[in-house]
Structures are given as C-alpha cells and as structure tokens.
Amino acid sequence: MRVEFYRHALDEADIEAAAQTLRSVFLTTGPVCARFEADFAAYTGLARCVSLNSCTAALHLALLALGVGPGDEVIVPAMTFIASATPVVHVGATPMLVDVEADTGLMAPETVRAAITPRTKAIIPVHLYGVMADMRALKALAEAHGLAIIEDAAHCIEAERDGVRPGELGDAVCYSFYATKNLTCGEGGALCTNRQDVADRALLLRQHGMSKEAAKRYHGLYQHWDMVDLGWKYNLGDIQAALMVNQLARLDGLWEKRRAVYEAYASHLRDIPGLRLPGLRGKSAHHLFTIQVPAEKRDDLLAHLGKNEIGVAVNYRAIHALTWFRKNLGCKPEDFPNAFAFGNGTLSLPFHTRLTPEEVALVTDAVRGFLDIVPR
Ligand SMILES: *Cc1c(COP(=O)(O)O)cnc(C)c1O
C-alpha cells in the first residue's frame, strides 16, 4: 500500500504499559480495567463505565439491562454497521429499521416518530462517522413514548452537538475499541451510563452472572461465588485495558490531528462536481473520512484507488439491502431510499492521525483524476 487506510496511534508508553501487565500476576479483568473504567467514565462525563470485549457486547447487555426481549421492537437506522441491529435479534426482539437523513446518514427524528408502535421499547441512534444524531429531538420523542435510548457511539467518543455529548441523554451508550476505532486495544468495548441499575446489571451479565468476578475472588481469603443469573462472557482483560490508559490521556490530541487531516481533505475536495462530503452537525469525533459519489461510479472509484495502492473501504452499504435482513425482515432496497442511496454512494478514504499532507494530496489527486478533474 502506498497509503494505508488506517494506522493506529499506539506509542511506546502504551506498549510498555501492556508489557508491565504481562509481567504482573493478573492478566484478566482486574486493577487496570478498573483504572481505565474510572478514567473513561471521567472523560465521557458519565457516572459509570463497564469495560467489555466489544461494542456489540455492550449493545447486547444494554438491551438486556433495559429489559428488551421477545415481542419488543427496537428502532435502528438502516444506514449503519450490522452490529447496531444484530444484538436486537439476539435478545429476541425485532429491529425496526428506519430511513436516515439524506445529507448526514443519521437517524431522522421524523421517521423514528412514524415507526413507533405500542410494541416499541427502545431506539438505537448511531453517531455515524463521529457526527451525533439529534439527541435532543430523539430524547423528547423517547420521553413522550416511554422508550429507552441506547446510543451506538462506536464512532463517537469526542463529539458534542447542541450542548450534548454521547451518553448524556441516553439510558446507555456503547463504545468500541476495535482495531480501527478512535481509541483502540485491538478488540474491546464499553457500556457507559448514568444509571446505576443498568451498570450493575451489565457488570453481572458480563461475567456469567457470577456473584464475584475473578479479581474479587483472587484477593484475600477464598470465598464461594454463586451464579445468580444467566450471563455471558463479555469482560475485557487487563492486557488490553493497559493499552488504553495512556492513549485515553492523549485522545484529544489525536482528535486534533484527525481534524487537521479532515480539513486538508475538505480543502482539496470541496467544489468538485459529482462529489459531496456528508453533512456535519456540531463537533464531530472525526472517525472516518467519507465522500459521496454517484452510485454508478462508486465501485469503479474503489477499484481505481485500490489499483493506485490507496487503502479504501465502504462504511457501509445500508443493512436492509444485505441478504440476512432481506430474508429475515422482508426488507426491500426501496423501503429506505435515503439509506440505500447513501450506502451506494459512500466511499471511505484513508484517515488516521499519521496521514501526511503528501498522502492526502496523493489520495485527492487520484480521486480528481478518476472524476476527470484536473489535479490541483
Ligand atoms: C465497529 C462498530 C460496532 C461494533 O463494534 P465492535 O467493538 O467491533 O463490536 C458497532 N456499531 C458501529 C457503528 C461500528 O462501527
């Protein structure tokens, strides 16, 4: 690859912290996870953080903790990653997909309102690419109809919109520390919340429904544990948490670097006929840099950039057009036209903290070349 799609920002201090954990006695969920949870809760401004092994697990436990189950409906935008919807299926509820705003790809409050039925239990707004959904409008809807809000903030730790941050108005907010996310340990996630009942339930269910976690069993005299509920195995380990304690302290600096890359891209790509940048709302967490091109050109542009050894991705094709959703939810592409068009026109360019101005120019020249626009 001449230009990598993504490079993580782990530094020697992070690697040394993980090495220290490896030299210690305790490798699983223990003191480092506790430290990370305290720091991450403080960063998000939320009362509690429960570290987990993925955002998918966080969404699953949030649904369970909020009492969502068989017979319930949960409203999910059609323009997202599949994991925003699959945990709804895993708890036995039905994902009710809704269309999105044409310019941002975000859940649109009016379409959510139209999708509410007596069975609706919760909504899952997705803060796509790092731009927050309209949480104030969604909160008003949720309050009027007695619905829970579970925010999918896999892209969105650092954002703010209308004076609101991720998790502030929701009952739970789910984060991902997957390999390409803004804060990463390879694989990891967290559920944050201001609700003590939701956090306590997630803590119990992340480790088999056992009454005592390993760290509590290890220290002091042996005490019997009990299995008080049927849970899962979703805990994060200290080796991974160790990679994120220092990284979290650098998070705002890393965001500044991505924002500078965003600005550089935007200045190169503005005012190109047939190319548009998704709309911003408030402060973006700047997780991905995506462009929108005409659907009939998108796959050829992907191939063109790939041939030029430029890392590219599609985040995402609308989920209602994927085989499983078509078969099991009976969706048709035209059901959610904005999401379908957005997913067919979107293309993600290389985006990370170490991208150089030369690389940005190389990428944008390749895009311009393909669209028959003279290079700068
Ligand atoms: C990455 C991602 C997830 C899933 O995160 P994992 O930690 O891999 O489970 C969920 N939703 C969105 C929008 C994502 O991008």
XYZ file of C-alpha atoms and ligand atoms in Angstrom:
391
model
C 0.000 0.000 0.000
C 1.230 3.468 -0.820
C -1.339 4.978 1.536
C -2.641 2.854 4.403
C -6.358 3.099 5.136
C -5.735 3.116 8.858
C -2.796 3.170 11.244
C -3.281 3.023 14.998
C -1.743 5.589 17.333
C -0.361 3.237 19.984
C 3.002 4.509 21.233
C 5.884 3.032 23.236
C 4.274 4.076 26.547
C 1.134 2.089 25.665
C 3.190 -0.936 24.649
C 5.243 -0.668 27.860
C 2.041 -0.496 29.922
C 0.827 -3.719 28.303
C 4.250 -5.303 28.912
C 4.052 -4.332 32.592
C 0.709 -6.085 32.833
C 2.224 -9.158 31.185
C 4.975 -9.165 33.836
C 2.410 -8.896 36.647
C 0.319 -11.704 38.175
C -3.030 -10.544 36.891
C -3.936 -10.762 33.198
C -7.725 -10.748 33.156
C -10.259 -8.130 34.340
C -8.540 -6.500 37.315
C -6.908 -3.304 38.537
C -6.031 -1.946 35.062
C -9.600 -2.379 33.802
C -10.807 -0.617 36.957
C -8.394 2.254 36.309
C -9.456 2.508 32.662
C -13.150 2.411 33.601
C -12.685 5.282 36.063
C -10.732 7.352 33.527
C -13.147 6.647 30.663
C -16.195 7.488 32.799
C -14.489 10.761 33.712
C -13.733 11.513 30.037
C -17.311 10.843 28.925
C -18.743 12.722 31.905
C -20.930 9.723 32.758
C -21.330 8.103 36.167
C -20.330 4.549 35.266
C -18.223 2.685 32.710
C -18.363 -1.099 32.324
C -15.491 -2.334 30.153
C -16.351 -5.156 27.758
C -14.767 -7.146 24.953
C -16.715 -5.360 22.187
C -19.286 -2.715 21.372
C -21.535 -5.496 20.110
C -21.451 -6.988 23.626
C -22.204 -3.534 25.069
C -25.273 -3.175 22.845
C -26.409 -6.693 23.802
C -26.034 -6.044 27.537
C -27.655 -2.607 27.271
C -30.738 -4.198 25.668
C -30.871 -6.884 28.364
C -30.299 -4.397 31.183
C -33.134 -2.245 29.858
C -35.488 -5.212 29.748
C -35.804 -5.524 25.960
C -36.890 -9.021 24.923
C -39.205 -11.176 22.797
C -42.168 -9.298 21.349
C -40.480 -5.901 21.650
C -39.499 -3.628 18.769
C -36.321 -1.554 18.674
C -35.838 1.256 16.149
C -32.475 1.190 14.347
C -31.266 3.277 11.386
C -30.780 1.346 8.140
C -27.507 3.196 7.424
C -25.111 1.640 9.936
C -22.886 -1.328 10.663
C -24.776 -4.610 11.134
C -23.813 -4.767 14.829
C -26.199 -1.890 15.614
C -29.080 -4.240 14.787
C -27.967 -7.841 15.395
C -27.973 -7.640 19.238
C -31.679 -6.716 18.988
C -32.241 -10.048 17.239
C -30.124 -11.856 19.851
C -32.416 -10.705 22.686
C -35.439 -11.979 20.721
C -36.761 -8.532 19.783
C -37.357 -7.152 16.282
C -35.146 -4.426 14.758
C -37.460 -1.894 13.123
C -35.251 -0.231 10.538
C -35.859 3.402 9.641
C -34.601 5.702 6.918
C -31.945 8.356 7.548
C -31.289 11.999 6.675
C -30.061 12.264 3.079
C -27.095 14.539 3.795
C -25.752 13.078 7.062
C -26.891 9.444 7.024
C -28.115 9.957 10.589
C -31.308 8.658 12.154
C -34.064 11.196 11.378
C -36.407 12.025 14.280
C -39.475 12.292 11.969
C -39.009 8.769 10.603
C -38.481 7.463 14.134
C -41.744 9.071 15.212
C -43.558 7.375 12.322
C -42.100 3.968 13.264
C -43.228 3.987 16.915
C -45.869 1.347 17.746
C -47.272 0.080 21.073
C -44.525 -2.588 20.992
C -41.630 -0.147 20.606
C -39.322 -0.445 23.607
C -36.135 1.351 22.614
C -34.318 3.297 19.926
C -30.671 2.932 18.911
C -29.331 6.163 17.398
C -25.972 5.707 15.662
C -23.489 8.590 15.737
C -22.289 7.821 12.216
C -18.676 8.715 11.297
C -18.425 10.655 14.578
C -21.352 13.042 13.986
C -24.017 12.864 16.660
C -27.651 12.184 15.857
C -30.158 14.820 17.002
C -30.233 13.618 20.601
C -32.410 16.454 21.894
C -35.211 15.643 19.434
C -34.820 11.891 19.984
C -34.884 12.334 23.760
C -38.129 14.326 23.530
C -39.667 11.515 21.441
C -38.409 8.839 23.825
C -39.839 10.657 26.824
C -43.193 11.193 25.158
C -43.481 7.483 24.334
C -41.693 5.896 27.300
C -38.819 4.494 25.210
C -35.267 3.706 26.244
C -32.350 5.152 24.248
C -29.218 3.099 23.611
C -26.612 5.141 21.742
C -24.249 3.383 19.345
C -21.161 5.557 19.809
C -18.691 3.141 18.213
C -17.530 6.085 16.052
C -18.025 8.785 18.535
C -16.186 9.395 21.792
C -15.138 13.033 21.414
C -18.194 14.715 19.870
C -20.748 17.216 21.037
C -23.945 18.561 19.443
C -26.400 21.162 20.745
C -24.520 21.178 24.054
C -24.985 17.425 24.470
C -22.336 14.697 24.471
C -22.734 10.981 23.675
C -24.491 9.187 26.515
C -25.714 12.324 28.216
C -29.358 11.893 27.210
C -29.379 8.122 26.599
C -30.036 5.319 29.076
C -26.816 3.663 27.926
C -24.092 4.452 25.388
C -21.940 1.804 23.716
C -18.340 2.351 22.600
C -15.979 0.240 20.506
C -12.224 -0.123 20.938
C -11.920 -2.312 17.838
C -8.688 -2.158 15.816
C -9.664 0.848 13.664
C -11.618 2.947 16.148
C -10.544 6.299 17.616
C -9.403 4.641 20.850
C -8.222 1.080 20.373
C -6.854 -2.036 22.034
C -7.467 -4.331 19.048
C -10.763 -5.686 20.357
C -12.725 -4.066 23.168
C -15.743 -2.028 24.111
C -17.573 -0.314 26.930
C -21.053 0.457 28.143
C -21.330 3.816 29.907
C -24.363 5.159 31.696
C -25.623 7.489 34.380
C -27.996 4.733 35.524
C -26.633 2.656 38.391
C -29.157 -0.138 37.723
C -28.030 -0.506 34.095
C -24.330 -0.549 35.023
C -24.860 -3.077 37.834
C -26.804 -5.386 35.519
C -24.128 -5.148 32.800
C -21.421 -5.941 35.380
C -23.264 -9.073 36.468
C -24.046 -10.263 32.937
C -20.562 -9.606 31.508
C -19.176 -12.496 33.560
C -21.608 -15.431 33.503
C -23.959 -13.878 36.060
C -21.402 -14.783 38.742
C -21.710 -13.037 42.083
C -17.938 -12.381 42.289
C -15.525 -11.559 39.455
C -12.043 -13.077 39.322
C -10.332 -10.009 40.811
C -12.619 -10.169 43.831
C -12.099 -13.931 44.160
C -8.328 -13.627 43.872
C -7.649 -11.113 46.600
C -7.970 -12.204 50.207
C -9.381 -15.433 51.549
C -11.262 -17.757 49.252
C -14.971 -17.113 49.243
C -17.588 -19.098 47.390
C -19.219 -17.421 44.432
C -22.718 -18.088 43.222
C -24.319 -17.992 39.786
C -27.294 -15.724 40.308
C -28.329 -15.171 36.694
C -27.635 -16.488 33.195
C -24.944 -14.243 31.746
C -22.320 -14.100 29.001
C -18.512 -13.898 28.827
C -18.019 -10.324 27.704
C -15.352 -8.922 30.075
C -12.266 -7.036 28.882
C -8.800 -8.115 30.121
C -6.122 -6.033 31.827
C -3.629 -6.536 28.956
C -5.982 -4.732 26.596
C -7.072 -2.105 29.110
C -3.371 -1.313 29.656
C -3.093 -0.209 26.001
C -5.787 2.421 26.544
C -4.961 4.226 29.810
C -2.232 6.438 28.326
C -3.918 6.515 24.935
C -7.045 7.971 26.539
C -4.959 10.753 28.067
C -3.810 11.597 24.501
C -7.259 11.257 22.936
C -7.951 14.967 22.434
C -4.526 15.453 20.846
C -5.208 12.547 18.481
C -8.585 14.118 17.618
C -6.795 17.405 16.746
C -4.595 15.502 14.301
C -7.563 13.823 12.618
C -9.380 17.132 12.432
C -6.387 18.672 10.644
C -6.455 15.770 8.166
C -10.202 16.304 7.717
C -9.619 19.992 6.935
C -6.853 19.152 4.472
C -9.058 16.638 2.639
C -12.012 19.036 2.659
C -9.957 21.869 1.164
C -8.795 19.582 -1.677
C -12.208 18.065 -2.367
C -14.573 20.985 -1.974
C -16.454 22.194 -5.056
C -15.923 19.088 -7.163
C -18.992 18.382 -9.305
C -20.402 14.957 -8.510
C -18.634 14.691 -5.173
C -20.059 15.662 -1.842
C -18.968 15.393 1.784
C -21.539 14.164 4.327
C -23.015 16.955 6.441
C -21.552 17.811 9.828
C -23.576 18.680 12.919
C -21.826 20.201 15.900
C -18.382 18.882 16.861
C -17.583 15.645 15.037
C -15.436 12.942 16.630
C -13.931 12.606 13.103
C -13.822 8.820 12.992
C -13.922 8.257 9.225
C -13.423 10.458 6.199
C -16.098 9.530 3.681
C -17.135 11.026 0.375
C -20.368 10.604 -1.560
C -20.112 9.984 -5.302
C -22.755 8.941 -7.841
C -23.700 5.312 -7.157
C -22.831 4.199 -10.699
C -19.254 5.470 -10.269
C -18.595 4.321 -6.695
C -17.302 0.789 -7.299
C -15.120 1.923 -10.223
C -13.600 4.617 -7.995
C -12.955 1.983 -5.308
C -11.149 -0.138 -7.900
C -9.223 2.866 -9.249
C -7.966 3.835 -5.785
C -7.164 0.216 -4.978
C -5.083 -0.076 -8.170
C -3.230 3.033 -7.067
C -2.427 1.253 -3.782
C -4.610 3.530 -1.743
C -6.480 1.831 1.108
C -10.243 2.241 0.784
C -13.388 0.895 2.409
C -17.164 1.211 2.287
C -18.788 2.216 5.571
C -21.404 0.913 4.887
C -23.856 -0.495 2.403
C -27.269 0.029 4.042
C -28.027 -3.006 6.179
C -31.574 -3.522 4.876
C -30.077 -4.434 1.477
C -27.943 -7.243 2.939
C -29.073 -10.833 2.446
C -29.918 -11.714 6.052
C -32.047 -8.615 6.601
C -33.817 -9.053 3.270
C -34.595 -12.706 4.077
C -35.489 -12.350 7.734
C -37.051 -8.897 7.953
C -38.504 -8.897 4.446
C -36.804 -5.592 3.591
C -36.619 -4.281 0.042
C -33.978 -1.778 -1.127
C -36.641 0.849 -1.850
C -38.027 0.647 1.714
C -35.427 3.141 2.952
C -34.396 5.147 -0.117
C -32.104 7.667 1.612
C -30.165 4.913 3.405
C -29.950 2.848 0.216
C -28.644 5.786 -1.828
C -26.251 6.878 0.928
C -24.834 3.352 1.232
C -24.434 3.011 -2.541
C -22.620 6.319 -2.896
C -20.320 6.265 0.119
C -16.586 5.625 -0.015
C -14.100 5.916 2.860
C -10.657 7.372 2.158
C -7.537 6.699 4.271
C -7.970 8.509 7.574
C -5.818 8.383 10.688
C -3.567 10.502 12.894
C -0.372 9.808 10.940
C -1.607 10.658 7.456
C 0.773 13.231 5.915
C -0.166 16.206 3.695
C 1.666 14.437 0.835
C -0.505 11.354 1.300
C -3.653 13.492 1.391
C -2.582 15.130 -1.891
C -1.826 11.746 -3.447
C -5.251 10.437 -2.498
C -7.171 13.529 -3.588
C -5.257 13.720 -6.885
C -6.240 10.111 -7.550
C -9.900 10.940 -6.803
C -9.753 14.033 -9.030
C -8.024 12.070 -11.775
C -10.778 9.481 -11.751
C -13.522 12.108 -11.844
C -11.725 13.839 -14.751
C -10.988 16.929 -12.732
C -7.612 18.486 -13.383
C -5.260 17.918 -10.443
C -4.543 20.989 -8.351
C -17.409 -1.044 14.972
C -18.868 -0.817 15.142
C -19.660 -1.585 16.003
C -19.163 -2.838 16.646
O -18.046 -2.682 17.438
P -17.273 -3.972 17.953
O -16.438 -3.444 19.073
O -16.475 -4.496 16.814
O -18.297 -4.946 18.435
C -20.970 -1.227 16.208
N -21.510 -0.173 15.580
C -20.798 0.583 14.723
C -21.450 1.775 14.082
C -19.464 0.259 14.464
O -18.762 0.986 13.579
